[in-house]
Coordinates of C-alpha atoms in Angstrom, one line a residue:
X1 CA 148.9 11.7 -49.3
X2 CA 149.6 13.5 -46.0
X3 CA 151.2 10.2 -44.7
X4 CA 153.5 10.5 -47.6
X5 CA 153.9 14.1 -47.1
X6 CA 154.6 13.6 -43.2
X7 CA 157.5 10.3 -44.0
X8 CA 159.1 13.5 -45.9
X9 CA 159.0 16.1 -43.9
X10 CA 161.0 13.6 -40.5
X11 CA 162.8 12.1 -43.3
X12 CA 163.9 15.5 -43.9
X13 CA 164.2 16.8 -40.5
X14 CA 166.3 14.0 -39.6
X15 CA 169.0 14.3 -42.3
X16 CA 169.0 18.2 -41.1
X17 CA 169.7 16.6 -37.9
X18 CA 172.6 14.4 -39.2
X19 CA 174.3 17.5 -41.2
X20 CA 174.0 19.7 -38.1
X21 CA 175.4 16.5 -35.9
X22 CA 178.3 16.3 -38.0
X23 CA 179.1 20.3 -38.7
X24 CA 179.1 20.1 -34.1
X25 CA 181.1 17.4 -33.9
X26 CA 184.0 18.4 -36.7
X27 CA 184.2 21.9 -35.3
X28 CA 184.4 20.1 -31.8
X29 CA 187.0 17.8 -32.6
X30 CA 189.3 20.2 -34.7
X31 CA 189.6 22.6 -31.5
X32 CA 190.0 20.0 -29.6
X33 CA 193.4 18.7 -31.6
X34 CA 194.2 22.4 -31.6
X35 CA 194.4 23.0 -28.2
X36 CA 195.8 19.7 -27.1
X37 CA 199.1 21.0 -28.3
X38 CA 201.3 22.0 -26.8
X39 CA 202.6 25.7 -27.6
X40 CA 205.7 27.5 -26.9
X41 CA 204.1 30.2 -24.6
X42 CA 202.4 27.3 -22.3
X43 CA 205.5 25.7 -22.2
X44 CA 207.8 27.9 -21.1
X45 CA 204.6 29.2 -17.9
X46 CA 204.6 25.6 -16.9
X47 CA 206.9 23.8 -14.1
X48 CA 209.4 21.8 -15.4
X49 CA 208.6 17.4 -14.9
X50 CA 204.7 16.3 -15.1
X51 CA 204.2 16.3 -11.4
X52 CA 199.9 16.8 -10.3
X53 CA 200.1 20.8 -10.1
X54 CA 198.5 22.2 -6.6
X55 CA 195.0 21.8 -6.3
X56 CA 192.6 25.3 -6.0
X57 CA 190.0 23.2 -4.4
X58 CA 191.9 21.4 -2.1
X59 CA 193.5 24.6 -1.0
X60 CA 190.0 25.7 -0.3
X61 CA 189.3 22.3 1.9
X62 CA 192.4 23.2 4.1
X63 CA 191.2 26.5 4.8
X64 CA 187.8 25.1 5.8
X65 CA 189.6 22.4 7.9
X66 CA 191.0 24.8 9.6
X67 CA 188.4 27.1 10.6
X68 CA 186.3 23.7 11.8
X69 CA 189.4 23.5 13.9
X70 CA 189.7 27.0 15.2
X71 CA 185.8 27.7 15.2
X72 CA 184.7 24.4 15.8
X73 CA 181.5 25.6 17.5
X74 CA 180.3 28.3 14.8
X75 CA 181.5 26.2 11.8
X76 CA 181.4 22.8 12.6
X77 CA 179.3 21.3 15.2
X78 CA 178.7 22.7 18.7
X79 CA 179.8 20.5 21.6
X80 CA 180.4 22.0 24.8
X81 CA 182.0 18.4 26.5
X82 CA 185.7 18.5 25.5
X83 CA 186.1 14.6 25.4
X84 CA 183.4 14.8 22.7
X85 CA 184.9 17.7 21.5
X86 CA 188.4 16.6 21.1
X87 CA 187.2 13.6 19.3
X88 CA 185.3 15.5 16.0
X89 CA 188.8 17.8 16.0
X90 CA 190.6 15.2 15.8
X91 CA 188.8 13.8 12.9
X92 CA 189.4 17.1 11.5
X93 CA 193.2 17.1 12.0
X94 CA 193.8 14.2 10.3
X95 CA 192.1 15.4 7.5
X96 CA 194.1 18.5 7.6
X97 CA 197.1 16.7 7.9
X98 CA 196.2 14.4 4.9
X99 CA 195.3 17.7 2.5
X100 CA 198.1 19.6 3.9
X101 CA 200.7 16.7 2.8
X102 CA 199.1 16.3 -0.7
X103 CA 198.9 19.9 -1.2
X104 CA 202.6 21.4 0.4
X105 CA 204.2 18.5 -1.9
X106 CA 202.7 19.5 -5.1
X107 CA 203.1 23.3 -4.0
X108 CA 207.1 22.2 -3.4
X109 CA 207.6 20.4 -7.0
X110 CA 206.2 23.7 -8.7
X111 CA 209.2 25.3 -7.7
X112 CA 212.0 23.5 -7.3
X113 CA 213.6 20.6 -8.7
X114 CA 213.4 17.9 -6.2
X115 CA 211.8 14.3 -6.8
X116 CA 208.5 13.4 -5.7
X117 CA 209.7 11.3 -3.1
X118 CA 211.8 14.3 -1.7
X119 CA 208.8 16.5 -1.5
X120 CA 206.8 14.2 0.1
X121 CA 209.1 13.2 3.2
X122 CA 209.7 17.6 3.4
X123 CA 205.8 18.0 3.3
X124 CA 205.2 15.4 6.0
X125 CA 207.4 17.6 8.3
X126 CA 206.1 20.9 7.0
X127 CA 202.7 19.9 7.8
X128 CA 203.1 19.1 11.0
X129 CA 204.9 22.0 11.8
X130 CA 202.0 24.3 10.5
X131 CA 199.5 22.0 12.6
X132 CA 202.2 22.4 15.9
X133 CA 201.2 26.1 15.2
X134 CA 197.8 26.2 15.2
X135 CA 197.1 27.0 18.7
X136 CA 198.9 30.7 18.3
X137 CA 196.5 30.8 15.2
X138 CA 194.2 30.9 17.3
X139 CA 194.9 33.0 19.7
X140 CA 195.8 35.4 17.2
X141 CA 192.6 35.5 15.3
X142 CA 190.3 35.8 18.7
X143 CA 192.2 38.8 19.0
X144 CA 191.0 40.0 15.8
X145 CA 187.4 39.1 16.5
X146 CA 188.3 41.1 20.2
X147 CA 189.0 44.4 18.2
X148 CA 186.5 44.3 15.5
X149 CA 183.7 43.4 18.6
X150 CA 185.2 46.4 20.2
X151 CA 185.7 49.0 17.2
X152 CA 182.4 48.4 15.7
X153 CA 179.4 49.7 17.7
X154 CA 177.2 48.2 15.2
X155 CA 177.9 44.8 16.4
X156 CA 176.0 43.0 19.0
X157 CA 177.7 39.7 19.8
X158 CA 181.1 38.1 18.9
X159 CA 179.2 35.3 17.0
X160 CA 177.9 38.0 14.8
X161 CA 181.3 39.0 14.0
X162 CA 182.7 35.5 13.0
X163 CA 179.9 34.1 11.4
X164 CA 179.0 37.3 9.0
X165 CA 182.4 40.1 8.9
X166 CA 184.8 39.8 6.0
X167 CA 187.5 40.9 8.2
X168 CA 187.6 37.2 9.9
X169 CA 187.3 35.6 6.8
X170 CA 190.3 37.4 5.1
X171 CA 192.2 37.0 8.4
X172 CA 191.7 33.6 8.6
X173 CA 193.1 33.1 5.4
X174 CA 195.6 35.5 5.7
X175 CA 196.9 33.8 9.1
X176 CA 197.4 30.4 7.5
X177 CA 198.7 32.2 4.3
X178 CA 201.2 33.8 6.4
X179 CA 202.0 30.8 8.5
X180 CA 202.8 28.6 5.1
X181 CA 204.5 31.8 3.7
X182 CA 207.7 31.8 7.1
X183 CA 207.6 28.4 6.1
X184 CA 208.6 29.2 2.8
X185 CA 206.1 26.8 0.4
X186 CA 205.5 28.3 -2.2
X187 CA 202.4 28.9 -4.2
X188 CA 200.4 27.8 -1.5
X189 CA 200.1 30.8 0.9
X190 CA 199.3 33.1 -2.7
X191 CA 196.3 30.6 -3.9
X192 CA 194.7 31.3 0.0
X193 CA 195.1 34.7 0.1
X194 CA 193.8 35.3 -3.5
X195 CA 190.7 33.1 -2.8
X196 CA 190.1 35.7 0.5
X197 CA 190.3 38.5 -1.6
X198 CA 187.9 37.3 -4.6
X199 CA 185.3 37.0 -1.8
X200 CA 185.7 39.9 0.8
X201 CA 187.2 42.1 -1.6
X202 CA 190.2 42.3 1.1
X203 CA 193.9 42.0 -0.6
X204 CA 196.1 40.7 1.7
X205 CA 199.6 39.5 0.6
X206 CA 200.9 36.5 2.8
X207 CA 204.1 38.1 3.5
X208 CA 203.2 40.7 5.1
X209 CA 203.7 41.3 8.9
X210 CA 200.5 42.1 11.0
X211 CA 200.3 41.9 14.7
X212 CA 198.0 41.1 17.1
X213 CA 194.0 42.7 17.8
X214 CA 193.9 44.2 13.9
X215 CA 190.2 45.7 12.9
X216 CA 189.3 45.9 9.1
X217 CA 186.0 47.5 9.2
X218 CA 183.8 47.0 5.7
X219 CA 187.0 46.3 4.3
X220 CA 185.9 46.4 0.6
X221 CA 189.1 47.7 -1.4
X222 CA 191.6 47.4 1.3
X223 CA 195.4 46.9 0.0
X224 CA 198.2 45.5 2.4
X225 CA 201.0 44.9 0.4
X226 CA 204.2 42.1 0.5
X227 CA 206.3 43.8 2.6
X228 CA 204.1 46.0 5.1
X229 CA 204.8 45.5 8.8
X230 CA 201.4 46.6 10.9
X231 CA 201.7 46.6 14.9
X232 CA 199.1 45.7 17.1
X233 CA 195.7 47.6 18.1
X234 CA 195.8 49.0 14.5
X235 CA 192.4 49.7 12.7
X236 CA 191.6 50.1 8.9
X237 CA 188.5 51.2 7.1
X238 CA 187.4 50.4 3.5
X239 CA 189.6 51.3 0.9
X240 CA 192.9 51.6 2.8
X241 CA 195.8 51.3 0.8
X242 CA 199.0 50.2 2.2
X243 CA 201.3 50.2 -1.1
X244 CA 204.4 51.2 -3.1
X245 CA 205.3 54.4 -4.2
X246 CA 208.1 52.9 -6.6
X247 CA 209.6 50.2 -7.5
X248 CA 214.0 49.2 -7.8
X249 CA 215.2 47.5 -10.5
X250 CA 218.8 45.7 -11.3
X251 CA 221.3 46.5 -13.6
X252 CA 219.2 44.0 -16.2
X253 CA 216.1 46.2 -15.4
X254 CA 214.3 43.6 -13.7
X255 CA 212.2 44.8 -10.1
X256 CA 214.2 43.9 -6.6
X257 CA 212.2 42.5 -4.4
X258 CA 213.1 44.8 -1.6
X259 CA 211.0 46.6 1.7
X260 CA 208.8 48.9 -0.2
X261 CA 205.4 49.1 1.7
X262 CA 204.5 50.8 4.9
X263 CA 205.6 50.2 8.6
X264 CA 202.0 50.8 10.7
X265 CA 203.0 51.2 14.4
X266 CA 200.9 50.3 17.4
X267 CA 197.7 51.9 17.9
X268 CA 197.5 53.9 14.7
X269 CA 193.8 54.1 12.9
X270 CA 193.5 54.8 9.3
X271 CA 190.6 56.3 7.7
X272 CA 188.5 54.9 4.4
X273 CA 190.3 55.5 1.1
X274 CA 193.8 56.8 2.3
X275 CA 196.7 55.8 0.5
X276 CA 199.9 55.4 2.5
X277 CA 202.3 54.9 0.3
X278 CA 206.3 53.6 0.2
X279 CA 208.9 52.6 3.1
X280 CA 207.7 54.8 6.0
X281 CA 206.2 54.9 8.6
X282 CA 203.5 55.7 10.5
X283 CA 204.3 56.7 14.5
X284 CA 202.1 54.9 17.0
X285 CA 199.2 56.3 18.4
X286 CA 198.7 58.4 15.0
X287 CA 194.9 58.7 13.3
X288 CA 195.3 59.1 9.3
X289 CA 192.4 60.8 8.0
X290 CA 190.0 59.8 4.7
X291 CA 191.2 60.5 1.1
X292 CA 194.7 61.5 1.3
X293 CA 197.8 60.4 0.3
X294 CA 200.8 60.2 2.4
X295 CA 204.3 59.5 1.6
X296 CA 206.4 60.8 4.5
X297 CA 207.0 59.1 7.5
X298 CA 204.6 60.4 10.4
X299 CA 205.5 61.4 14.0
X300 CA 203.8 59.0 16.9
X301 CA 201.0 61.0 17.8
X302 CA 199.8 62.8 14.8
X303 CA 196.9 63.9 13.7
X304 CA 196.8 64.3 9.8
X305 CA 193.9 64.7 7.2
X306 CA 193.2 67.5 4.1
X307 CA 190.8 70.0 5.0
X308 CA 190.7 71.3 1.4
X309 CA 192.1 70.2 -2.2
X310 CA 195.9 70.6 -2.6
X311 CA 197.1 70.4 -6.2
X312 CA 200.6 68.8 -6.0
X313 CA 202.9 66.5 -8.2
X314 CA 203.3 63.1 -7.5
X315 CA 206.9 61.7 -9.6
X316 CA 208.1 58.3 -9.3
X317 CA 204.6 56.4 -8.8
X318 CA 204.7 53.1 -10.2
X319 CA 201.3 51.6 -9.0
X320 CA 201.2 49.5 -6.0

């Protein structure tokens, strides 16, 4: 009797099993025939052709490539003989020129109309140019380490400041970004930046202009928009925004894409969570204090921060 009972009960349990299979497997298969269509809204957000669209992870290898390159010691493998060490870069280089290739084609037959054969032969070139300026990358960025090492009394040794700041990490994406971006690839430079910014919490648009010895320190919240041109020896702190005040339109209401961010002049250090906002510009050798807004160009020299409230009416502000 409770061997019969038993039989039941899996007998049971397994055509419970069967209905539940099948109720998964339906529901499975009618959203899959769902969104294998194609709709209209995915269409027309989709490159013309059915070229391979750029890879996010293989933009991500490039960036690593290249700070094995630039950092070989911290992020690769420490060798101080140079024959030794020339041969692992190497390595590395081809491997960058091999990603770079892939990744600059597909980036070129997103937005424009030219074969796949085209893009590759352009990419080829492109690539090597970016690789032909990778030594200046370099110098550039060891100036960045230079002033954070120096503006940071917290810090004890240069290695702490590449293996562990955000600043060299969105740097070093932003310096490639930018270098792809004068190139004019598109996509690309936007994909590098954005994976920088997800991580450090630094925003950083390629196009931007940023010279030499530039300090972020924390960094969390800082804004540097498309069209900001920053000098050298300048400092930010966390929250900095660097934005527009407005934005110009055509006569079929669409935005220009025009100079609408800040011009940052040697030497100038800006405070956490100020907002400099529009074309202006800030005068070299200027300190812009915490928590204020400014929207008027400022002399060289200035000293400027709010010692108390000041209710005033901001028109014209269409987000940055």
């Amino acid at each position: 009797m409770e061997f019969l009972q038993l039989s039941e009960v899996r007998q049971h349990n397994n055509q419970d099993k069967h209905k539940m299979d099948k109720k998964t497997n339906d529901i499975i298969l009618k959203n899959v025939a769902i969104l294998s269509r194609h709709t209209k809204v995915e269409d027309s957000m989709m490159p013309e052709g059915s070229a391979p669209l750029p890879s996010v992870e293989s933009v991500r290898k490039i960036v690593a490539l290249v700070k094995c390159i630039i950092f070989s010691d911290y992020f690769y493998q420490r060798q101080p003989q140079e024959e030794i060490r020339s041969f692992y870069i190497g390595v590395k280089m081809e491997d960058l020129y091999k990603e770079l290739v892939e990744q600059i084609a597909r980036g070129l037959l997103f937005c424009s109309c030219m074969s796949e054969e085209e893009a590759h032969v352009k990419a080829k070139d492109l690539a090597l140019q970016f690789i032909d300026q990778l030594p200046e990358l370099k110098r550039m960025l060891y100036t960045d380490i230079q002033a954070m090492f120096d503006n940071d009394p917290a810090v004890e040794t240069y290695g702490e400041v590449i293996f562990s700041y955000p600043v060299v990490n969105a740097m070093t994406h932003y310096r490639i970004a930018h270098t792809l971006f004068l190139m004019e690839i598109p996509v690309i430079p936007r994909i590098i930046t954005e994976q920088a910014h997800s991580k450090t919490g630094i925003d950083i648009h390629p196009g931007a202009t940023i010279g030499e010895y530039f300090a972020i320190d924390h960094g969390t919240g800082v804004v540097i928009g498309e069209t900001c041109i920053i000098g050298n020896h300048v400092t930010l702190y966390q929250g900095v925004t660097l934005g527009a005040k407005s934005f110009k339109y055509d006569e079929n209401g669409n935005m220009l894409n025009v100079p609408r961010h800040p011009i940052i002049e040697d030497h100038v250090t800006i405070y956490s969570n100020a907002s400099i906002l529009g074309r202006i510009t800030i005068g070299h050798h200027s300190v812009i204090g915490g928590n204020i807004w400014v929207t008027q160009d400022v002399q060289p020299y200035s000293r400027i921060q709010q010692s108390k409230a000041v209710d005033t009416s901001f028109d014209g502000g269409l987000g940055i």
